[in-house]
Short mmCIF file of C-alpha atoms in Angstrom, two decimals:
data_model
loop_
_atom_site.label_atom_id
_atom_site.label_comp_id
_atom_site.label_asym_id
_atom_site.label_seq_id
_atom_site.Cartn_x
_atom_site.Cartn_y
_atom_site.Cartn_z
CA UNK A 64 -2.70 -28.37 -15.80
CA UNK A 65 -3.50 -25.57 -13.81
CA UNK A 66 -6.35 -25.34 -10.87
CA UNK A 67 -7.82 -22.24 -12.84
CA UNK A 68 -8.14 -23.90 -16.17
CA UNK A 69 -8.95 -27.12 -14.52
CA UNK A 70 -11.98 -25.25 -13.22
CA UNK A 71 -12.57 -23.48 -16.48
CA UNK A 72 -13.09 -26.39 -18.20
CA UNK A 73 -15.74 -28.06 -15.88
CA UNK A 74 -17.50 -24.59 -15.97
CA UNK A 75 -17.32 -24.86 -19.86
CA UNK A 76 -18.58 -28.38 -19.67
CA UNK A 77 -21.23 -27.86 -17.24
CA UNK A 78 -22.57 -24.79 -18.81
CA UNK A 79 -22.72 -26.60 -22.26
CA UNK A 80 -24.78 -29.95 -20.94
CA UNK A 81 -26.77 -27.11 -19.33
CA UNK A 82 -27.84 -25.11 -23.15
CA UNK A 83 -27.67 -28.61 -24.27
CA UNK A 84 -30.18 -30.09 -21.77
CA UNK A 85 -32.28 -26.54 -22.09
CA UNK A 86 -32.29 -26.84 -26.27
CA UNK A 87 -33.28 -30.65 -25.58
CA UNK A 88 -36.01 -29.74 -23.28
CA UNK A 89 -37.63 -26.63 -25.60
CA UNK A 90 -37.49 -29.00 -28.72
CA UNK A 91 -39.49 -31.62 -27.01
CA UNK A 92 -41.66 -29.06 -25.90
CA UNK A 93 -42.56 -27.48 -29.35
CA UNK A 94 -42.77 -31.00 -30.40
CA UNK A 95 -44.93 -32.10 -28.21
CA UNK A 96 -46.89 -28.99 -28.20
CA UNK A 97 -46.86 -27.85 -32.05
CA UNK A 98 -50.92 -28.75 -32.36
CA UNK A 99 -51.42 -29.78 -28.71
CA UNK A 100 -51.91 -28.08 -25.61
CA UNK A 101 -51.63 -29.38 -21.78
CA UNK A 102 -53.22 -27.67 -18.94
CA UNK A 103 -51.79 -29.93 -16.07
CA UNK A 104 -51.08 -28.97 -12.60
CA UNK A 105 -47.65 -28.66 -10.07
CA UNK A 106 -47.08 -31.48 -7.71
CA UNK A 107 -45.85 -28.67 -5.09
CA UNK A 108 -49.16 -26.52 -5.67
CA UNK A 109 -51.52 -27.13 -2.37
CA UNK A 110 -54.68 -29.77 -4.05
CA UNK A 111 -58.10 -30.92 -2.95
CA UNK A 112 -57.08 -35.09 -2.16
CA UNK A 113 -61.30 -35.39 -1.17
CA UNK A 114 -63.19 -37.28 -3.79
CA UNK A 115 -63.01 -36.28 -7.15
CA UNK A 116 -59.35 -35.10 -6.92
CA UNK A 117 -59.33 -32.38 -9.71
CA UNK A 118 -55.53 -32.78 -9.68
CA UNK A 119 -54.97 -35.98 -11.55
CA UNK A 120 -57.80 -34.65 -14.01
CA UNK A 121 -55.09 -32.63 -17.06
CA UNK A 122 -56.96 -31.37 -19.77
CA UNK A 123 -55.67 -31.52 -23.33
CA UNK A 124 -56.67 -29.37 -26.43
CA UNK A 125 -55.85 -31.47 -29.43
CA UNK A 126 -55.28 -29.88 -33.14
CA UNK A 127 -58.86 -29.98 -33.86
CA UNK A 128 -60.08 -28.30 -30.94
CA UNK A 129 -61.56 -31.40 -29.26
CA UNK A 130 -60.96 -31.74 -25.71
CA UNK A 131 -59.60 -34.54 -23.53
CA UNK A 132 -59.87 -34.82 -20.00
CA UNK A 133 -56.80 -36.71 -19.02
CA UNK A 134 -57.50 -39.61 -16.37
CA UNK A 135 -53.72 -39.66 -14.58
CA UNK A 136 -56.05 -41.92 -11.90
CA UNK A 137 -56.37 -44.27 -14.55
CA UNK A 138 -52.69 -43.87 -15.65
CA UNK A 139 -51.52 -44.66 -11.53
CA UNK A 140 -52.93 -48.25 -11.87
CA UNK A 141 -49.55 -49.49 -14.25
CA UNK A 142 -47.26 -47.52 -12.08
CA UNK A 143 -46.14 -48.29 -8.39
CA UNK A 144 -48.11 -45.03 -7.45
CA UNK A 145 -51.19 -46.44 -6.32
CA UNK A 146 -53.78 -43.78 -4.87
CA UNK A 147 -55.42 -45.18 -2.01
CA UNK A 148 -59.43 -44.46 -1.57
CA UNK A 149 -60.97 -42.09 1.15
CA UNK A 150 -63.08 -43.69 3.98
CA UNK A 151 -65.68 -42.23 3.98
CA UNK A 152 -66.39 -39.72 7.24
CA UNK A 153 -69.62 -40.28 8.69
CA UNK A 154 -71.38 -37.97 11.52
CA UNK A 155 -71.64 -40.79 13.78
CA UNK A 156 -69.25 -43.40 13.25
CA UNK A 157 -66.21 -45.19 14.95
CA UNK A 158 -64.36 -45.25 11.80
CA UNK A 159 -64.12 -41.13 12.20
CA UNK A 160 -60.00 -41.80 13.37
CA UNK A 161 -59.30 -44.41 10.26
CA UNK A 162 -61.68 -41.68 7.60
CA UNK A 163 -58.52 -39.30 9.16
CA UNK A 164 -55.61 -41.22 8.35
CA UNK A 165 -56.58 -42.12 5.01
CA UNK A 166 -57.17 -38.80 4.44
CA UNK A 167 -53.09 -38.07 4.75
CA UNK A 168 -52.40 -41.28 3.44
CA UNK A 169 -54.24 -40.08 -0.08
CA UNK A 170 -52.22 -36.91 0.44
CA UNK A 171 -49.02 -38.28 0.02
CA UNK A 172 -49.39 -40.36 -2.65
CA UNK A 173 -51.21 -38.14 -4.64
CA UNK A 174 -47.91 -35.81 -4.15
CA UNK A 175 -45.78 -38.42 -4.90
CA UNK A 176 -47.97 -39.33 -7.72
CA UNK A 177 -47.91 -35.72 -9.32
CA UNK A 178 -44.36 -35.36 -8.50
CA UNK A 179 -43.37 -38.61 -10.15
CA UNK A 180 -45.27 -37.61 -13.50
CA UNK A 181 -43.75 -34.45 -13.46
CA UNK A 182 -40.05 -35.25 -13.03
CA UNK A 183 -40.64 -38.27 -15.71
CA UNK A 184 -42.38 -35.33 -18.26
CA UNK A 185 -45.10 -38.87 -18.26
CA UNK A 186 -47.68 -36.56 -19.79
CA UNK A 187 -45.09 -35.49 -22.80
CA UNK A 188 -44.56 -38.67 -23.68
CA UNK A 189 -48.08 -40.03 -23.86
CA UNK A 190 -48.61 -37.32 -25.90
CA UNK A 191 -45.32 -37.79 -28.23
CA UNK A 192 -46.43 -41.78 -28.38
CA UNK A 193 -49.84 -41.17 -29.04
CA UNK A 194 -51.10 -43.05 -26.14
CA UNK A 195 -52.58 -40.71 -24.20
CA UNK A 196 -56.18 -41.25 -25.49
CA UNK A 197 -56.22 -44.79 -23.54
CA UNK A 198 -56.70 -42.77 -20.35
CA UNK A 199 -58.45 -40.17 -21.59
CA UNK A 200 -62.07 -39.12 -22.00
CA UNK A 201 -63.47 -37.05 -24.76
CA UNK A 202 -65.83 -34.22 -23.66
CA UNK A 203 -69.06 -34.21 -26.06
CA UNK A 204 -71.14 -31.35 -24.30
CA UNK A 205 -70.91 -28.93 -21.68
CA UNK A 206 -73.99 -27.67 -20.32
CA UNK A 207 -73.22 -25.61 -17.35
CA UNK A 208 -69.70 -24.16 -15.83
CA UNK A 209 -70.14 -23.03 -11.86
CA UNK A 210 -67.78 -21.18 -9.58
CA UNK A 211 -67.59 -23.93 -6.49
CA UNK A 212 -66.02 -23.45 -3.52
CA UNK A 213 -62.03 -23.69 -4.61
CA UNK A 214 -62.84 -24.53 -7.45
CA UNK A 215 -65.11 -25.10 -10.84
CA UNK A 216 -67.53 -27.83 -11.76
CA UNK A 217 -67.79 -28.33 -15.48
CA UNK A 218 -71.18 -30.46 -16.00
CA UNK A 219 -70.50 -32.02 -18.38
CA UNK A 220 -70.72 -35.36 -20.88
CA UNK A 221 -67.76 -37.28 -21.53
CA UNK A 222 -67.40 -40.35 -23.32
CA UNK A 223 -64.92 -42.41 -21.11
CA UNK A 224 -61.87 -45.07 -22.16
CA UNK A 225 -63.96 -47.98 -21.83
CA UNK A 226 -66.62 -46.78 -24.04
CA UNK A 227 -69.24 -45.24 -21.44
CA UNK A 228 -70.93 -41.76 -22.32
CA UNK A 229 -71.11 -40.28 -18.42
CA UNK A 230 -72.86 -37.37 -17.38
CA UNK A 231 -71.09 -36.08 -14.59
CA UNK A 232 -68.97 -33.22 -13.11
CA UNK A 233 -65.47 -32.43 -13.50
CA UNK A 234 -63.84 -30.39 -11.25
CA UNK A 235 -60.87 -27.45 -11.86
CA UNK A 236 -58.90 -26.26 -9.58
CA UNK A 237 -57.64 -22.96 -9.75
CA UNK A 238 -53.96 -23.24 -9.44
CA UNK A 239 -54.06 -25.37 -13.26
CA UNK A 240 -51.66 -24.06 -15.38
CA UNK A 241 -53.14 -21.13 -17.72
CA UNK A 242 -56.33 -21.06 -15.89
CA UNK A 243 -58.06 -18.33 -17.95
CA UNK A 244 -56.98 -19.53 -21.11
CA UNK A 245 -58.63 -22.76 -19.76
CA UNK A 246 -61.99 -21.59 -18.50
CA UNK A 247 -62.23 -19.96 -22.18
CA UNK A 248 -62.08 -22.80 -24.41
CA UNK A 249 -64.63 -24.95 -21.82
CA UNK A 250 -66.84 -21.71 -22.21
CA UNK A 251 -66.79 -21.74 -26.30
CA UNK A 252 -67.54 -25.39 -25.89
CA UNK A 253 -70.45 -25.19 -24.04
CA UNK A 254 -71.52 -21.82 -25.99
CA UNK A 255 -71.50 -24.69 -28.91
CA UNK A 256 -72.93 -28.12 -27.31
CA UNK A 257 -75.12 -27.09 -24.19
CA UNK A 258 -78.11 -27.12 -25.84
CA UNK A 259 -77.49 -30.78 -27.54
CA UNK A 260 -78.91 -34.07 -26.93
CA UNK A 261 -76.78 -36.06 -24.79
CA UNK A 262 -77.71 -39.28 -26.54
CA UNK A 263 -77.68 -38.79 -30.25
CA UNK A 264 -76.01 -34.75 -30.43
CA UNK A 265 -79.08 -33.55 -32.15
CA UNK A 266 -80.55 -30.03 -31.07
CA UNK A 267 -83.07 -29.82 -28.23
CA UNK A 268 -86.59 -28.36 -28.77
CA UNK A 269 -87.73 -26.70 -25.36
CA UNK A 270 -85.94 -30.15 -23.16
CA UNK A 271 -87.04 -32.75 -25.72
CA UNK A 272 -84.53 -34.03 -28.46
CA UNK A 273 -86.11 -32.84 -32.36
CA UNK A 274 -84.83 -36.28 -33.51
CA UNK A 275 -84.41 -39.21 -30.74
CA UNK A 276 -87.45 -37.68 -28.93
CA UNK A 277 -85.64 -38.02 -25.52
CA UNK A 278 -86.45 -36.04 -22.88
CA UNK A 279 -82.70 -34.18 -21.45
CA UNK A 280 -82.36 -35.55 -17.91
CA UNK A 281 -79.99 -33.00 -17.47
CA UNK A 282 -78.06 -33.48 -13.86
CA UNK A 283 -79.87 -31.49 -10.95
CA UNK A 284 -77.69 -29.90 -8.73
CA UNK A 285 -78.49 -31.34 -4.87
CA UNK A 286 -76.35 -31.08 -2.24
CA UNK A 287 -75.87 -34.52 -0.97
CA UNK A 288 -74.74 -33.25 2.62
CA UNK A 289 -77.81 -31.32 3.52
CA UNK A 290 -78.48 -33.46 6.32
CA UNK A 291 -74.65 -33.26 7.38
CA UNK A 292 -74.91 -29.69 7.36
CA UNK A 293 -78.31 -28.96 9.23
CA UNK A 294 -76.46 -31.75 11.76
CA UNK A 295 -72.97 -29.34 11.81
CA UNK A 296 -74.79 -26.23 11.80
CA UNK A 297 -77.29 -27.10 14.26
CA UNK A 298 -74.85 -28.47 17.15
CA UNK A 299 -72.59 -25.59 16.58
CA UNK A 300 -75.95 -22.76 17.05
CA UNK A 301 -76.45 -25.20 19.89
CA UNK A 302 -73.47 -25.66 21.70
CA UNK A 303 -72.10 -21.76 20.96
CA UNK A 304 -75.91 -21.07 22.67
CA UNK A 305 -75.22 -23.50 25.32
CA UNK A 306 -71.25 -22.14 25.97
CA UNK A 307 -72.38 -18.52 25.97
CA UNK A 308 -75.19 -19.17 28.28
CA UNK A 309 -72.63 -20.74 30.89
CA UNK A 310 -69.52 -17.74 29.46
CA UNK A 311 -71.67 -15.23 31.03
CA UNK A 312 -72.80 -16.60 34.12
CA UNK A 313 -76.40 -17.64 33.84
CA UNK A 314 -76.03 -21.21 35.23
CA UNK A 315 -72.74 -22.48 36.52
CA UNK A 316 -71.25 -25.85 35.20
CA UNK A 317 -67.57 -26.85 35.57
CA UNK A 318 -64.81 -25.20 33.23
CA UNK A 319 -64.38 -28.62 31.67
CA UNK A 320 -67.59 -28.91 30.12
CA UNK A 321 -67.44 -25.17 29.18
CA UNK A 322 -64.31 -26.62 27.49
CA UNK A 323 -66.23 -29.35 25.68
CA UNK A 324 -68.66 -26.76 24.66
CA UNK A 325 -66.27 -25.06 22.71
CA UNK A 326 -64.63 -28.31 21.16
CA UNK A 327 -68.09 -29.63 19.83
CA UNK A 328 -68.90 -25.70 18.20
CA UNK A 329 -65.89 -25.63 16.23
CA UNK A 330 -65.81 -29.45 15.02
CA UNK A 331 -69.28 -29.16 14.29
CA UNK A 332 -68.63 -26.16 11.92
CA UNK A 333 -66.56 -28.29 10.16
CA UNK A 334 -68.74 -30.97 9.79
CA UNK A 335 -71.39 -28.58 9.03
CA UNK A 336 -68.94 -26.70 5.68
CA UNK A 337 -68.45 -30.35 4.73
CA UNK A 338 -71.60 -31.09 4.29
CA UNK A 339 -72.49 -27.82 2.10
CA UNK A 340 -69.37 -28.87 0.10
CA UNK A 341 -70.26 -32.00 -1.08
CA UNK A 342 -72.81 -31.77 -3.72
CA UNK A 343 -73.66 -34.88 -5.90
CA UNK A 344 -76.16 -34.87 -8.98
CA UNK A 345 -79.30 -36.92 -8.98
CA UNK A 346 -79.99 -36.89 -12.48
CA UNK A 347 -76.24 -38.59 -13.19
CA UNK A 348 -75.97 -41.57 -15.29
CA UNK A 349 -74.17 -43.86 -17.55
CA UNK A 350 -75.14 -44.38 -21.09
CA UNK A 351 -73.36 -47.69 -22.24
CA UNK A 352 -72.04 -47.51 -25.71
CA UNK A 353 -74.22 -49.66 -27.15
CA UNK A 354 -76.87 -46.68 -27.21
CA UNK A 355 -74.10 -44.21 -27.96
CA UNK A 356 -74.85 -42.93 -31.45
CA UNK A 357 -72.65 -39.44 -31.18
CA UNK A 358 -71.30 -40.39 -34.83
CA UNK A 359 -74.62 -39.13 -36.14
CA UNK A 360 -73.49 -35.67 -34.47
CA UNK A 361 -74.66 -32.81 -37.19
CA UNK A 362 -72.35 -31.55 -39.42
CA UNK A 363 -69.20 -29.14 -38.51
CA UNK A 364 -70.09 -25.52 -38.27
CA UNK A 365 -66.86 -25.31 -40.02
CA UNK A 366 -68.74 -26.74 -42.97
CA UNK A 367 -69.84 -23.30 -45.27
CA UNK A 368 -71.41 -23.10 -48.43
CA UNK A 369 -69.22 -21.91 -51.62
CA UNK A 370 -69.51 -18.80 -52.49
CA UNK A 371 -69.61 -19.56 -56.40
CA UNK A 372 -72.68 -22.24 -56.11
CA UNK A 373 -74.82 -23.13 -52.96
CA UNK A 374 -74.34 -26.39 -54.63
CA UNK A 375 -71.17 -27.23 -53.21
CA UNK A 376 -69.55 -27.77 -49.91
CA UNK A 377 -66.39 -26.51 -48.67
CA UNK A 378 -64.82 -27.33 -45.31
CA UNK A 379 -62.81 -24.96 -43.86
CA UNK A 380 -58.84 -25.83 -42.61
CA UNK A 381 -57.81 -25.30 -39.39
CA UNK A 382 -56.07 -22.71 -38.00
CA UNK A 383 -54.30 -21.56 -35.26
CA UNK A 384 -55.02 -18.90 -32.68
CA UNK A 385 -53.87 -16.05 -34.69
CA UNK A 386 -56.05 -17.12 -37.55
CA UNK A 387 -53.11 -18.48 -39.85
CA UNK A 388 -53.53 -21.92 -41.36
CA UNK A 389 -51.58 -25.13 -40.40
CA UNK A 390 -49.37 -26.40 -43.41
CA UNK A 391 -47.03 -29.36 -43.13
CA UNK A 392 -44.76 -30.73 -45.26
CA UNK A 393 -44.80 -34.07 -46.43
CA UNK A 394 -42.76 -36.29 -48.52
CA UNK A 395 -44.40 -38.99 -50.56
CA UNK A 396 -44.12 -42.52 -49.26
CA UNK A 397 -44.82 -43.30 -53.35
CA UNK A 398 -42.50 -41.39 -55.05
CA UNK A 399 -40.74 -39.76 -52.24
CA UNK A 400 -41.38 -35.89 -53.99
CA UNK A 401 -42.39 -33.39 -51.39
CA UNK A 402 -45.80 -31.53 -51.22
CA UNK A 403 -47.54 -29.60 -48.75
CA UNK A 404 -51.11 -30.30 -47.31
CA UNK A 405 -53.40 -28.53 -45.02
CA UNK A 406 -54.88 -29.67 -41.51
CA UNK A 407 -58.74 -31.16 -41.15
CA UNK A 408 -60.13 -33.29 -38.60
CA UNK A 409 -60.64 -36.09 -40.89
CA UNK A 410 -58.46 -36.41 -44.28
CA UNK A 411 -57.08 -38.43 -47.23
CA UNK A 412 -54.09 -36.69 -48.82
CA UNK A 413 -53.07 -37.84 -52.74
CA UNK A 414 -49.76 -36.93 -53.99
CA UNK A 415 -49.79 -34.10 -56.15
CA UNK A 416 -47.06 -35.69 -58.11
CA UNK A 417 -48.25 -39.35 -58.41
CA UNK A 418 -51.44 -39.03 -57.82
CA UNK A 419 -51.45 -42.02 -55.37
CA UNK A 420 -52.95 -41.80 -51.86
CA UNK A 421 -49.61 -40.81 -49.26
CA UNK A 422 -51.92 -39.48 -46.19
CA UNK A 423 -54.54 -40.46 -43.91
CA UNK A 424 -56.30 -39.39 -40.68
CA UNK A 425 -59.76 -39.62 -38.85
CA UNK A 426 -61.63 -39.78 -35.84
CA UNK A 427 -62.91 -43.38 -35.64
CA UNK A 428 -63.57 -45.04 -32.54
CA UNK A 429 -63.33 -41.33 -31.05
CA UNK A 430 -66.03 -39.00 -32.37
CA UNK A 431 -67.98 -38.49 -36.24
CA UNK A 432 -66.11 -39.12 -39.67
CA UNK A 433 -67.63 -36.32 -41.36
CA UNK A 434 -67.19 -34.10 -42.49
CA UNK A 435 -64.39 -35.41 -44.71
CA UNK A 436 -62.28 -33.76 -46.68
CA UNK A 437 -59.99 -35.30 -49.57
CA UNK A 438 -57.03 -33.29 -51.09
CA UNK A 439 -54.57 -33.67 -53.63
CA UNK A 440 -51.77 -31.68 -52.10
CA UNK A 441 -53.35 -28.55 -50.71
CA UNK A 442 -56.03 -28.56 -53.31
CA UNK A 443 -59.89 -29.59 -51.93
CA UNK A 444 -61.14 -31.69 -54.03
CA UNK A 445 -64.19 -33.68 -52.44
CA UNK A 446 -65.67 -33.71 -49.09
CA UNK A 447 -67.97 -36.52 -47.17
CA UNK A 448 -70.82 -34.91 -45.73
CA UNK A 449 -74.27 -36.11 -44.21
CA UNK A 450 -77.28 -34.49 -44.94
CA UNK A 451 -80.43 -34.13 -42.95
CA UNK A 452 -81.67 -37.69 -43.56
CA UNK A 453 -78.04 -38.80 -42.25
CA UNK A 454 -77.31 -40.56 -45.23
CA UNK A 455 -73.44 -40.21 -46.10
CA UNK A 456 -73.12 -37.64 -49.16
CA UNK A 457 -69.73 -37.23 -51.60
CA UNK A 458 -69.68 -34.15 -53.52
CA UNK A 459 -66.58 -33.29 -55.40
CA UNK A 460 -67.08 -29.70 -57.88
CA UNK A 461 -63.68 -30.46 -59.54
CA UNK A 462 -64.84 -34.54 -60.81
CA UNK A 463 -68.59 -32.87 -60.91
CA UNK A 464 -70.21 -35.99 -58.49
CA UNK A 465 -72.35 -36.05 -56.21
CA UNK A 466 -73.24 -39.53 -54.89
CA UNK A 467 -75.46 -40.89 -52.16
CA UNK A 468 -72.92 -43.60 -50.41
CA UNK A 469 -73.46 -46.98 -50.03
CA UNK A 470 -71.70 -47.78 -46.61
CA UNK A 471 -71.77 -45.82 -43.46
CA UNK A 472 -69.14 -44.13 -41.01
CA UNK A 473 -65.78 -45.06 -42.23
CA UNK A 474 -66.77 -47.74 -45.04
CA UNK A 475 -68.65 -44.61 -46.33
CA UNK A 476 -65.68 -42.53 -46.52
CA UNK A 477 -63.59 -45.51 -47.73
CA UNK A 478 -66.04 -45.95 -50.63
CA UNK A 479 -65.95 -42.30 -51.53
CA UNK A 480 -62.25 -42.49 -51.48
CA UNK A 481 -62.53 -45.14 -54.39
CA UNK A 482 -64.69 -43.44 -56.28
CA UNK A 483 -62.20 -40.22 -56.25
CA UNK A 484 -59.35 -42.21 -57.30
CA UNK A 485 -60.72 -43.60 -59.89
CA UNK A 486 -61.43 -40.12 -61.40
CA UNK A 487 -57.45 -39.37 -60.41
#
């Protein structure tokens, strides 16, 4: 064969695995992202390695509008990327030298790290395998969002993997993908939850809760490194005094010392920045899960009133950002016809054709049951709701019930569930 068409064909072939591997990569993408958004950042970008590390904090959007802030700290503990811990710098300490190499150690492998997640696409598939909620932590209520220096702090509560409600900041760098976009949803989250009781998710009357009677120990913002920074500051006035004194000629001391003079302003301006940058909260704490009672959280907004009769409820699907709804086709693990349904955070789908329950899905174990909403096909024909007194509620127009539940949380909804089918 000829050199020319020898090289053709490679051309052909690498071009092709190239659309191939592009057409591979996009479908994974809209698969991964059809009700699910990432805002992650790039391992190349320049991060803060401090404390906190904002970098290895993504942030995911789910279908419902809930948001996750995912832990990739967590995640580093099963891989080989382990991120070594800070030593903590001190003003007058020996360790100053080791506090310095850490420092660049925890650089590097929080590059590697980022770099390692990105080239494996690990985010995509915790996402795609639906595992991504062991490492991630559910955001209940954001009270305050503040421009920091290089970066945001979202105050914020957060219920973590291991069951803990935290109040505590999360920081956002700036460099995260779709920033604004970002900012935005946090923003209509806290316009929603700021003024809600951290421990039950009941509104606040003045700072007391109107049904657990809690005072809101909201977090006070402190800066932890005052006394660094009146230390910092006050050398530097002190030694730029003290160098400009012996600069212009008042008193004479040797060059060396002038020298020194210098050295100790500027490394005492650092020290003194550092100190202003690291703020801390006072009021932070941990609420085990045992007094975690966020299930009781009021009822949806997205729960409306029917037009026809104030009697009945209607919950409203979700939709997307241009305001059309989400419909997915289904095919009936009964009778295997097809049907459509529409999206809700918590649902039981029966089969249009059979009339036999096909689909399920709920928050348990993540956030409140209710309101729920069960269909046959598209139609609405019931919803779970909780009233005032918190007592679990099924109203149906279409079977004409309405029935004060038995059970609560899920074996509620399960016991509704029943009582719809057997009016199927």
């Amino acid at each position: 064969m000829p050199l020319y068409k020898k090289i053709s064909a490679f051309l052909i072939l690498d071009i092709n695995c190239i659309i191939k591997k592009n057409f591979i990569d996009t479908v994974e993408m809209l698969v991964m992202k059809k009700n699910i958004r990432v805002f992650s950042y790039k391992y190349k970008d320049r991060h803060s390695v401090s404390s906190s590390v904002p970098c290895l904090k993504n942030f995911i959007i789910d279908e419902n509008g809930d948001i996750y802030i995912l832990m990739l700290d967590l995640y580093s503990k099963e891989t080989p990327y382990l991120i070594p811990d800070v030593i903590p710098y001190r003003v007058s300490s020996g360790r100053n030298v080791l506090s310095i190499i850490s420092y660049f150690k925890r650089k590097k492998a929080v590059k590697d790290f980022l770099k390692y997640i990105e080239d494996v696409r690990i985010v995509e598939k915790l996402i795609n395998n639906g595992d991504y909620k062991k490492y991630s932590a559910k955001i209940f209520r954001i009270s305050s969002i503040v421009k920091d220096i290089g970066k945001d702090r979202i105050d914020a509560n957060y219920l973590l993997p291991d069951g803990d409600l935290v109040s505590y900041p999360v920081y956002i760098e700036r460099n995260i993908d779709d920033y604004d976009d970002l900012i935005s949803i946090l923003q209509n989250k806290m316009e929603i939850t700021h003024n809600l009781c951290a421990y039950c998710g009941s509104s606040l009357t003045g700072d007391v809760c109107s049904k657990c009677n809690r005072k809101d120990e909201r977090s006070d913002n402190t800066i932890i490194g005052k006394e660094t920074a009146l230390v910092g500051f006050g050398l530097a006035i002190l030694s730029f005094v003290a160098s400009l004194i012996c600069y212009i000629g008042f008193t004479k001391i040797p060059q060396m010392v002038l020298f020194v003079l210098f050295g100790v302003f500027f490394v005492s301006v650092i020290i003194g920045a550092v100190g202003l940058d690291k703020t801390i909260y006072k009021g932070s704490r941990i609420i085990k899960a045992k007094d975690l009672s966020w299930i009781d959280y009021p009822v949806s907004k997205n729960t409306i009133a029917s037009s026809e009769s104030v009697k009945w409820t209607v919950i409203k699907p979700i939709k997307d950002d241009k305001g059309k709804l989400y419909r997915d086709r289904e095919k009936c693990v009964h009778c295997e016809q097809e049907y459509t349904r529409l999206h809700y955070a918590n649902t039981t789908v029966f089969c249009p054709h059979c009339k036999k329950r096909t689909y399920a899905e709920d928050e348990r174990g993540y956030w409140h049951v209710t309101p729920y909403v069960i269909c046959i096909g598209e139609e609405q024909v019931a919803v779970v709701i909780q009233n005032e007194n918190k007592d679990y509620i099924l109203e149906s127009q279409k079977y004409n019930l309405r029935v004060i539940l038995k059970g609560r949380y899920i074996d509620a909804v399960e016991e509704a569930i029943e009582l719809i089918k057997n009016n199927l």
